[in-house]
Coordinates of C-alpha atoms and ligand atoms in Angstrom, one line a residue:
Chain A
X5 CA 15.3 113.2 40.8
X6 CA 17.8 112.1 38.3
X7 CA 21.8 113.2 39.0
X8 CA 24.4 111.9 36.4
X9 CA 27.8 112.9 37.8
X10 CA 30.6 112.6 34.9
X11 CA 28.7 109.7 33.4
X12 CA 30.8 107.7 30.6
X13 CA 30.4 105.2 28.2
X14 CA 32.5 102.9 26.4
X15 CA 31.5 100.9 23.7
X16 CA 34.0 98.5 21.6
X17 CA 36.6 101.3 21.1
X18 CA 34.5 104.4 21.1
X19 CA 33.5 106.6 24.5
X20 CA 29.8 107.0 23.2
X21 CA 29.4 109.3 26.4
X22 CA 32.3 111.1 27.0
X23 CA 31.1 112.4 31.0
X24 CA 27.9 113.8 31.3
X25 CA 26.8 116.0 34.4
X26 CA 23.1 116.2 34.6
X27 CA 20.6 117.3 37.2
X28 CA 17.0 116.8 36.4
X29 CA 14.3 118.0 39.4
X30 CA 11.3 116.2 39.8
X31 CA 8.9 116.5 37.7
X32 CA 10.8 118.0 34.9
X33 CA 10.1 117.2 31.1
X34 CA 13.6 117.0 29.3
X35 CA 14.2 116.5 25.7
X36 CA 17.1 115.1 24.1
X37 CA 18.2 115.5 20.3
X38 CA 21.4 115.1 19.1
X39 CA 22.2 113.5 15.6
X40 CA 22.1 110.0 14.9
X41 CA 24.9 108.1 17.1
X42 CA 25.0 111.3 19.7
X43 CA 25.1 108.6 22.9
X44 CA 20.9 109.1 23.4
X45 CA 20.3 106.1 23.5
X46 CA 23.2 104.5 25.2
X47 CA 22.2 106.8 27.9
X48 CA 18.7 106.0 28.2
X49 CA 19.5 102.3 28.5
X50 CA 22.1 103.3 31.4
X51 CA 19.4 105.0 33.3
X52 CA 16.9 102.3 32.8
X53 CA 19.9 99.8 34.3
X54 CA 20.0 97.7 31.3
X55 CA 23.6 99.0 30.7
X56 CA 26.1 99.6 33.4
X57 CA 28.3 102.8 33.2
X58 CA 32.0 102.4 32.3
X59 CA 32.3 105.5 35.0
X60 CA 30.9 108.2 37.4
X61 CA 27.8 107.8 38.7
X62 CA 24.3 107.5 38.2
X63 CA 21.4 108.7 41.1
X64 CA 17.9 107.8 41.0
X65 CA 16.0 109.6 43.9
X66 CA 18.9 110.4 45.6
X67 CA 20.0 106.6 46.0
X68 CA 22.9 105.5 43.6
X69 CA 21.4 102.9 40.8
X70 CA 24.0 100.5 41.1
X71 CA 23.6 100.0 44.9
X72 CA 20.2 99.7 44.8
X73 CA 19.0 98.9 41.2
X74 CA 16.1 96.1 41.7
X75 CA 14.1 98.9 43.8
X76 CA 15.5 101.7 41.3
X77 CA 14.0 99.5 38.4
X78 CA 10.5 99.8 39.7
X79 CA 10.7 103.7 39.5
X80 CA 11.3 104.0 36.1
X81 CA 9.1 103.3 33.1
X82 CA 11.0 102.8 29.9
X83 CA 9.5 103.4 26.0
X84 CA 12.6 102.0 23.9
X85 CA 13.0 101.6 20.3
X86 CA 11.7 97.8 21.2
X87 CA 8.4 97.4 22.2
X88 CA 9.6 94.3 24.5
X89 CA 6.0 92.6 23.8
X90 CA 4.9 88.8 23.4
X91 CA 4.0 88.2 20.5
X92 CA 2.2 85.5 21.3
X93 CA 0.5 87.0 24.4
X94 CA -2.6 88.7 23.8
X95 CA -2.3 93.2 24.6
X96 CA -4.3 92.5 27.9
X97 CA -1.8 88.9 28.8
X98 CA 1.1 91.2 28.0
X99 CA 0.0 94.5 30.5
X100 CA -1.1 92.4 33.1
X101 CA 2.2 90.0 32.7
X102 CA 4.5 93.5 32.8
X103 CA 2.1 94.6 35.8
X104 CA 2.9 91.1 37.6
X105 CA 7.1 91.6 36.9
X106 CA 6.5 95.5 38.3
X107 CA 4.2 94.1 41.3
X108 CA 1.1 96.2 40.5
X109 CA -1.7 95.5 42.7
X110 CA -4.9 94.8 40.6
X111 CA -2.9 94.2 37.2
X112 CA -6.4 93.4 35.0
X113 CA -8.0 95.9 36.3
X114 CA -5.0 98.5 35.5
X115 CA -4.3 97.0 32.5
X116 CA -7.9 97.2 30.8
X117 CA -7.8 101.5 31.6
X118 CA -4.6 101.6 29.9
X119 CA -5.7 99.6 26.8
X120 CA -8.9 102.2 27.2
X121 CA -6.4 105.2 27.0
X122 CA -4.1 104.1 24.7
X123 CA -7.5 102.7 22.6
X124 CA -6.5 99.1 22.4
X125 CA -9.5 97.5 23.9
X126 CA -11.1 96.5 21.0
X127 CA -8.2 94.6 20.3
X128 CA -7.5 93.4 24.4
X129 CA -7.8 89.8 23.1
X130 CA -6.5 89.3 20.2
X131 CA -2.2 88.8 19.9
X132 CA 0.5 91.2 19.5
X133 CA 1.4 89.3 16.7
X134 CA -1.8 90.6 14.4
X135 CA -1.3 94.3 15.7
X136 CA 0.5 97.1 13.2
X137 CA 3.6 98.7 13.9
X138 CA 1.6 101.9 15.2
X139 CA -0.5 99.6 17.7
X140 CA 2.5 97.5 19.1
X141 CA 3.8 101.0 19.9
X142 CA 0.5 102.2 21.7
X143 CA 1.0 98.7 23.7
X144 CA 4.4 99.5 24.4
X145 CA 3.8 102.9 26.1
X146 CA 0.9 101.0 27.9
X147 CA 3.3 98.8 29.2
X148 CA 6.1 101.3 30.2
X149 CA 3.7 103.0 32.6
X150 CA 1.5 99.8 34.2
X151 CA 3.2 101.1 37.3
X152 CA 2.8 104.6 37.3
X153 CA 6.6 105.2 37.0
X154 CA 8.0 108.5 38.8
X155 CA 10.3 108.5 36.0
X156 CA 9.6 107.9 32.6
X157 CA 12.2 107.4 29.5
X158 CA 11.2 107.6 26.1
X159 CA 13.2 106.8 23.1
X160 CA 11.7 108.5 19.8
X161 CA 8.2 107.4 21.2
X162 CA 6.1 108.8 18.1
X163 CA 7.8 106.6 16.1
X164 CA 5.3 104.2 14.1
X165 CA 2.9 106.1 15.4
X166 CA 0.1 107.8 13.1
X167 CA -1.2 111.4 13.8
X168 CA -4.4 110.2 15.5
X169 CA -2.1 108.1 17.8
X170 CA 0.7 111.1 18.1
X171 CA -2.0 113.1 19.5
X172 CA -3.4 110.3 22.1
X173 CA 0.9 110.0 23.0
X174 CA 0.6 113.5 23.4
X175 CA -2.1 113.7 25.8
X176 CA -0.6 110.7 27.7
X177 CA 2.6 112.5 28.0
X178 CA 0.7 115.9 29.1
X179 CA -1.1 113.8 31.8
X180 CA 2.2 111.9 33.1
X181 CA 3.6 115.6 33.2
X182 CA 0.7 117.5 35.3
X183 CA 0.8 114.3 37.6
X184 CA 4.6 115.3 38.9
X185 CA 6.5 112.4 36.4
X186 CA 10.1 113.3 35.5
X187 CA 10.2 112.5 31.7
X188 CA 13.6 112.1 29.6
X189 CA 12.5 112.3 26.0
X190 CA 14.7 111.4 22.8
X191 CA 13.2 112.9 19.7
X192 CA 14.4 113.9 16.6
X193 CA 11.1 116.4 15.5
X194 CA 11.7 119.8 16.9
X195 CA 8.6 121.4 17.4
X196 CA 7.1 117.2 18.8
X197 CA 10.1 117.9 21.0
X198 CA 9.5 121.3 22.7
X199 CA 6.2 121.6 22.7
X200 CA 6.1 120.0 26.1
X201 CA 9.6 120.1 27.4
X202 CA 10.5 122.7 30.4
X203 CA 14.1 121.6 29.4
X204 CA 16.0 120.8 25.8
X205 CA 19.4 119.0 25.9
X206 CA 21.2 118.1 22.8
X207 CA 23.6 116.1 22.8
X208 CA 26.9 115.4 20.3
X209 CA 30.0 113.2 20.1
X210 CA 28.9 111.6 23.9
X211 CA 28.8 115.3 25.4
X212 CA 26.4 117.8 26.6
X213 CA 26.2 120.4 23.5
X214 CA 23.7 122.4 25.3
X215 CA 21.1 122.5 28.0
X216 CA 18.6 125.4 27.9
X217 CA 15.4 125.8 29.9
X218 CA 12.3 126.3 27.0
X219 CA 11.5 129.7 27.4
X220 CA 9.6 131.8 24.9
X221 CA 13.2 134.0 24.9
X222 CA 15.4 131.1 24.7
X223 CA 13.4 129.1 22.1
X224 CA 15.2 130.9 19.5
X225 CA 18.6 130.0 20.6
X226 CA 17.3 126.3 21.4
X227 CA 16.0 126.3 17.4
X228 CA 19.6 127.4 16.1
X229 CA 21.5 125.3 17.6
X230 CA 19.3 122.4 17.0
X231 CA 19.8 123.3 13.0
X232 CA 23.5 123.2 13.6
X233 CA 24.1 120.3 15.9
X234 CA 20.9 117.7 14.8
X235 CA 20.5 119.2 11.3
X236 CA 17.3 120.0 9.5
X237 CA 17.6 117.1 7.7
X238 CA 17.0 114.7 10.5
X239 CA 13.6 116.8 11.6
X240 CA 10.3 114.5 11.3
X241 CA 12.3 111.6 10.0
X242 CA 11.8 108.1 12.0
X243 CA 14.5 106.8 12.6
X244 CA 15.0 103.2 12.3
X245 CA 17.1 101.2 14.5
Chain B
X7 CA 7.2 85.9 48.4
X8 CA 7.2 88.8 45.8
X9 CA 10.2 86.5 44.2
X10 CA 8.2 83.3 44.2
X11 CA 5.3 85.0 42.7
X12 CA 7.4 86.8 40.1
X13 CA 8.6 83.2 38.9
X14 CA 5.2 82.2 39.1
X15 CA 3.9 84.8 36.9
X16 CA 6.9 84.5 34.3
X17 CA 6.7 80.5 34.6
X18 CA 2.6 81.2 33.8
X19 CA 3.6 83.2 30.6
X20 CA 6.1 80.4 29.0
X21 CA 3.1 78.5 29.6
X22 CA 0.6 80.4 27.7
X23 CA 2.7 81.2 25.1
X24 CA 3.7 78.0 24.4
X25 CA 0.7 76.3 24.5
X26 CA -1.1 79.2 22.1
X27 CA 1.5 77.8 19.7
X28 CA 2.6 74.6 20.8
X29 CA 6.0 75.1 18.4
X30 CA 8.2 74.2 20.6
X31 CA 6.9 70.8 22.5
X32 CA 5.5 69.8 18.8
X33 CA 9.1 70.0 17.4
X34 CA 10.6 68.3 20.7
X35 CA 8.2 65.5 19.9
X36 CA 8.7 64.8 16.6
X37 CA 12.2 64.9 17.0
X38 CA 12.6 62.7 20.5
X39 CA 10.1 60.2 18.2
X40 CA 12.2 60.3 15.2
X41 CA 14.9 59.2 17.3
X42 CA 13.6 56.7 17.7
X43 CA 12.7 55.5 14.8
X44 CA 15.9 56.2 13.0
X45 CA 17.5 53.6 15.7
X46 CA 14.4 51.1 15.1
X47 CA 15.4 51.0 11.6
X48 CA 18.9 51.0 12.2
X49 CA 19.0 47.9 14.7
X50 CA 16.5 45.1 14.8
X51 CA 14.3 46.2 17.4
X52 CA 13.9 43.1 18.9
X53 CA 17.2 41.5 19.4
X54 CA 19.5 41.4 22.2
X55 CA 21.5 44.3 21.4
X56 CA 18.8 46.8 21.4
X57 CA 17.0 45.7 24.7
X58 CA 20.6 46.8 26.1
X59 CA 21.4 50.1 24.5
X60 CA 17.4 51.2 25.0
X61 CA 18.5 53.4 28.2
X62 CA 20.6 55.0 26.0
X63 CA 19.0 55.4 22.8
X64 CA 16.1 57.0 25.1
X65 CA 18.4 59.3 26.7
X66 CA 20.0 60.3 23.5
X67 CA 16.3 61.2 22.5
X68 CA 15.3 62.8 25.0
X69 CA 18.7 65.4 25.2
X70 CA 18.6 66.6 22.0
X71 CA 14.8 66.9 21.6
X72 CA 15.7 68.8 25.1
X73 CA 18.5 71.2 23.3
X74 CA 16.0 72.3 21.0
X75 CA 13.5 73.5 23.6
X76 CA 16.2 75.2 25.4
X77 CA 17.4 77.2 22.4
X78 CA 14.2 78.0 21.6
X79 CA 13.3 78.9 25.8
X80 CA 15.9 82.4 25.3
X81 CA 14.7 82.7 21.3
X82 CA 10.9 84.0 22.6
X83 CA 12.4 86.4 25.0
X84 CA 14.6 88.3 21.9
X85 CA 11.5 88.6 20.1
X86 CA 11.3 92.2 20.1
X87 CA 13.7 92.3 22.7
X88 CA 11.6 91.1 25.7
X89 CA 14.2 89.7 27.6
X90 CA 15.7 93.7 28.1
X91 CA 12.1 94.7 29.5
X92 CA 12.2 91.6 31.7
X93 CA 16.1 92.8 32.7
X94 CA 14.6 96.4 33.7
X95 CA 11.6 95.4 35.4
X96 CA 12.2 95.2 39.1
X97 CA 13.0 91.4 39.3
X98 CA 15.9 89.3 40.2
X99 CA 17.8 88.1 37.5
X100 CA 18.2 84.7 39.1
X101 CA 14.3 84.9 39.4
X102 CA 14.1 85.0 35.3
X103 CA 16.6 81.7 35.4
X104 CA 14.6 79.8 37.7
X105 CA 11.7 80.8 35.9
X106 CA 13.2 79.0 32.7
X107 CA 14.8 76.1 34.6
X108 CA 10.9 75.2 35.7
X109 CA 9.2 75.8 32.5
X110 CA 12.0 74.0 30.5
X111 CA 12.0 71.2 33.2
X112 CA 8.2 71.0 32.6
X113 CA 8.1 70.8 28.9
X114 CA 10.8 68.1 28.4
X115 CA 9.0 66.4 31.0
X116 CA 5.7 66.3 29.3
X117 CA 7.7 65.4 26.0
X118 CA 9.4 62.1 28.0
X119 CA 5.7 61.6 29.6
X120 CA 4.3 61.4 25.6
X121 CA 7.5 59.6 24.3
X122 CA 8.3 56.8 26.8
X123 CA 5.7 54.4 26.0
X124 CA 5.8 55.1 22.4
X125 CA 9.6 53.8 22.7
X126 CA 8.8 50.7 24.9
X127 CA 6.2 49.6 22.7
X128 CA 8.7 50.1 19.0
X129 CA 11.1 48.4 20.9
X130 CA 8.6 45.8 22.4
X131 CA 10.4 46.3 26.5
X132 CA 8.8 45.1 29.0
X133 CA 10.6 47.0 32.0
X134 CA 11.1 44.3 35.2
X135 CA 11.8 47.7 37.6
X136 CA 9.1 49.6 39.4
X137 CA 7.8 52.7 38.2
X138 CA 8.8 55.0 41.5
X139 CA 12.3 54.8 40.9
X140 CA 12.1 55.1 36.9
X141 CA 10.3 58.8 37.5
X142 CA 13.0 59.6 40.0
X143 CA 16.1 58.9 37.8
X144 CA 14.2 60.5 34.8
X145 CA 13.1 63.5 37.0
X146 CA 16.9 63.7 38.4
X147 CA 18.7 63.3 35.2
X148 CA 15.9 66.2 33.5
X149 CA 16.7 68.6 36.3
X150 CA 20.4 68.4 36.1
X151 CA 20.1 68.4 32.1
X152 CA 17.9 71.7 32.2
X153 CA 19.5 73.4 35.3
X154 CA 23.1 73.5 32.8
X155 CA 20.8 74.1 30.1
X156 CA 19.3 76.9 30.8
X157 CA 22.1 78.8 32.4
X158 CA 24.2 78.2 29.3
X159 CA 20.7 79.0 26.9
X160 CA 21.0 82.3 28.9
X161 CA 24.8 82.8 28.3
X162 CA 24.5 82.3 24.6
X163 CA 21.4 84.1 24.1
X164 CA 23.2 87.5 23.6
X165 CA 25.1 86.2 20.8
X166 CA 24.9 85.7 17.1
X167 CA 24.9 82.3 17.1
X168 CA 23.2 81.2 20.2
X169 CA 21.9 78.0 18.2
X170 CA 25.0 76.8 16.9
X171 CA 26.7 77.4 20.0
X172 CA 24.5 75.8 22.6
X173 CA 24.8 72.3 22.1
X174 CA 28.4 72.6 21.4
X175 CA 28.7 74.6 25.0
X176 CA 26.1 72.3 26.6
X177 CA 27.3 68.6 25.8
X178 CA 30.6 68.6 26.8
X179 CA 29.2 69.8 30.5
X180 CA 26.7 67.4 30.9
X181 CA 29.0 64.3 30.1
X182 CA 28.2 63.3 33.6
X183 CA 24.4 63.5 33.9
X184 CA 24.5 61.2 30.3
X185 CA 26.2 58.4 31.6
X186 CA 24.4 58.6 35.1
X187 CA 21.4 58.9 33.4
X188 CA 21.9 56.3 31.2
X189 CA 23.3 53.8 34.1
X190 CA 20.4 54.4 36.4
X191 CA 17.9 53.8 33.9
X192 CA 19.4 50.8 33.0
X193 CA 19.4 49.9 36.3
X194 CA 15.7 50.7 37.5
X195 CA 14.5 49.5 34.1
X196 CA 16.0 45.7 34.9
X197 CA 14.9 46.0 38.2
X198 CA 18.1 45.2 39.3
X199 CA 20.2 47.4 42.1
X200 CA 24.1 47.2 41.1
X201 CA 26.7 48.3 43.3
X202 CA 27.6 51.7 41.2
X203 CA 23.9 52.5 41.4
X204 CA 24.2 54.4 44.5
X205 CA 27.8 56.2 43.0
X206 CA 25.8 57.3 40.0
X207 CA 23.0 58.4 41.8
X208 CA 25.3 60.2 44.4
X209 CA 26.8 61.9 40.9
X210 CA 23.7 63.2 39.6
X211 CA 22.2 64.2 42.9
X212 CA 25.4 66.6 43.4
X213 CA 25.3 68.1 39.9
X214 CA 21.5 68.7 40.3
X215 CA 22.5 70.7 43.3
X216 CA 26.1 72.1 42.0
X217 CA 24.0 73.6 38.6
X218 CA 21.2 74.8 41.1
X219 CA 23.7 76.8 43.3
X220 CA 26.1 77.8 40.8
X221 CA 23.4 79.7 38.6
X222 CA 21.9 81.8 41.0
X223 CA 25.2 82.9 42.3
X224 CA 26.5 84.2 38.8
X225 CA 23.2 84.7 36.8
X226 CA 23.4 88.6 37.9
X227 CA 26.4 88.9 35.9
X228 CA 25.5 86.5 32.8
X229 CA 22.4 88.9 31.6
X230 CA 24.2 91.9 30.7
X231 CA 24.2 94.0 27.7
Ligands
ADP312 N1 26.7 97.5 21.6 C1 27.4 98.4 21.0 N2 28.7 98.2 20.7 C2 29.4 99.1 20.1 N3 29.0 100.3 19.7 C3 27.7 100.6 20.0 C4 26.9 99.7 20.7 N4 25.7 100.3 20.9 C5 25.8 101.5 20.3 N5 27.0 101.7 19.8 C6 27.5 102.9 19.2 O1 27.3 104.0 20.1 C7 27.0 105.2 19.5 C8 25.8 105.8 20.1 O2 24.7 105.0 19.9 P1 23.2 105.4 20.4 O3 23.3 105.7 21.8 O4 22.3 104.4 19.9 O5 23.0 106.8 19.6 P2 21.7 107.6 19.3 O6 20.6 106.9 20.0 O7 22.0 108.9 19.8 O8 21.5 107.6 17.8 C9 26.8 104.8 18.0 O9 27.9 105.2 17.3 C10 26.7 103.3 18.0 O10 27.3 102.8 16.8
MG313 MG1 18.8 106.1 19.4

């Protein structure tokens, strides 16, 4: 589903990614750590075509992003560190706007079962503006999958969120897995990470450090180099960006 | 048709936001107005003079109430970064620019609607000209204005000092739609046809369609992170 072949990065004088090879199957859950600065981000942004590469190449259902990227885009759903949200818009003007830009057929209609499952609709009509950090974020994940993306990318996605809302993330995630979506996940809280991941990656200084299946034998290995590489310290902690 | 709907829809949302908030026409407004005011003060408003430099004190108004709404235009979209879900959403990026041409073309347009008879009455002008070919100069000269506008709003909306920058990117290029703006008013407003009427229109009708073209050809490469 997703093929990175020697994928790099430069940014002002630094190779964030320093050639990645990746191949993730359909429907595979992959989490990423890597310390703060490891490229995660940078490479999340490059999948969801708001960077271009500096070199190699990127697939995206076998067709290569760059040749194709306007039809790419529509595949992928994208949970960033921004929330990209009006704040002006009500939460049921901003799904249904988002649903409009992804071409979703019957936008309201989509948009008030999201606001259901993420638990907004109490608040459908009111604007982003008034929401807490935790509810712009429940929006936000709303909004990255108004079009039932066969790919989803999520950047730290529990942050903001509370435990109540961690859970109902949880679930969503759980749901987007059994229905066959190939998730990329960047966290930095190891057991949030693994608990649903088939796959962990970590990444360091722009490279892949290591890239185990989750397995009740390999977990162990996963959880040591995770101490080394990420650090304990990072574990749990939001981080801000 | 999924590109004329998409402009639609983003054209729809400039809409609602700004009218939810109407920040951005209010401040237009009270600027273009105090334009006008300041120049009432500073001339006599009913000699001679004035009644000849109107077409340009209005333009002068209307231009820089216009830079404000066009810095403000790429402002809303960095508001938690909405412009980059915009740029990854399956849409043309020359879709998001015409998108911004019509709603900034619509708002300075409803500020010129509001602010035009305000100025003929402070400056007590009776126009001889007929009213058709006032709202095609006014609607030329805004389209050529915003077209530029907006695609150099959208160039300096990526950096740090977008607002300084803009006017000082923006007035330079639009030196041209000024004075043809200014002539052609004069013109229509006298009700008189002059010979470099049809030169200045031919000027502003080629930049209107230079700033339309050019845009869409190089807006894929303008939005980029
Ligand atoms: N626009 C940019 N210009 C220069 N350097 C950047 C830019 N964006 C990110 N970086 C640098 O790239 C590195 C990786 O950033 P990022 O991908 O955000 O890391 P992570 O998400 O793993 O913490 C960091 O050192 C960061 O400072
Ligand atoms: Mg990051």
């Amino acid at each position: 589903m997703i093929v990175l072949r020697g994928l790099r990065k430069r940014l002002g004088a630094r190779d964030v990614l320093a050639g990645i090879d990746l191949e993730v199957p359909r429907g595979q859950f992959v989490t990423i750590f890597g310390p703060n600065g490891a490229g995660k981000t940078t490479l999340l942004r490059i999948l969801s075509g708001l960077m271009r590469p500096s070199g190699g190449d990127v697939y995206l259902g076998g067709a290569r992003l760059e040749d194709d990227s306007v039809a790419l885009r529509a595949m992928v759903g994208v949970v960033s560190h921004h929330t990209y949200l009006y704040d002006d818009l009500t939460a049921l003007e901003n799904l249904v706007f988002y649903g409009k830009m992804y071409g979703v057929k019957d936008a309201p209609e989509r948009a008030r079962r999201l606001l259901e499952e993420v638990g907004l609709s109490v608040f459908a009509h009111d604007p982003v503006r008034t929401f807490s950090r935790g509810m712009q974020q429940k929006l936000a994940i709303a909004r990255a999958v108004i079009h039932e993306p066969e790919v989803l990318l999520a950047d730290e996605p529990y942050t903001g969120l509370d435990r109540r809302a961690g859970e109902v993330l949880t679930g969503l995630l759980r749901r987007f897995k059994e229905r066959g979506v190939t998730i990329l996940m960047v966290n930095h809280d190891f057991d949030q990470g693994v608990a649903l991941a088939d796959r962990v990656i970590i990444l360091a200084g722009g490279r892949v450090a290591l890239d185990e299946l989750v397995t009740s034998e390999s977990l162990r290995l996963i959880r040591e180099r995770y101490e080394e590489l990420v650090g304990g310290k990072y574990a749990g902690v939001d981080q801000k960006q | 048709m999924s590109f004329l709907s998409k402009v639609l829809a983003l054209v729809e949302k400039d809409f609602r936001a700004e009218f939810r908030t109407k920040e951005m026409l209010s401040v237009m407004l009270i600027f273009a107005l105090l334009v006008v005011v300041i120049f009432g003060f500073a001339f006599n408003p009913t000699s001679q003079v004035t009644r000849k430099i109107f077409p340009g004190i209005l333009w002068v108004a209307f231009f820089f109430a216009g830079v404000l709404g066009l810095n403000h235009s790429f402002t809303r979209e960095r508001y938690n970064q909405a412009l980059h879900g915009l740029m990854i959403a399956p849409v043309d990026r020359s879709a998001l620019y015409f998108s911004k041409v019509l709603s900034n073309m619509a708002f300075m347009l409803i500020v010129e609607l509001v602010a035009t008879p305000v100025f003929l009455v402070f400056f007590d002008y009776s126009p001889a000209g007929r009213l058709p070919g006032l709202v095609s100069v006014v609607l030329l000269a805004t389209f050529g204005f915003v077209a530029v506008g907006t695609f150099l709003a959208a160039l300096a909306a990526n950096t740090r000092t977008s607002q300084i920058l803009l006017p000082i990117l923006l007035f330079p290029v639009v030196v041209p739609v000024v004075i043809a703006a200014v002539q052609l008013t004069a013109a229509t407003l006298a009700g008189s046809s002059t010979a470099s009427f049809a030169a200045w229109l031919r000027v502003l009708v080629v930049y209107d369609i230079i700033f339309l073209v050019v845009p869409f050809l190089l807006f894929d490469y303008l939005l980029e992170v």
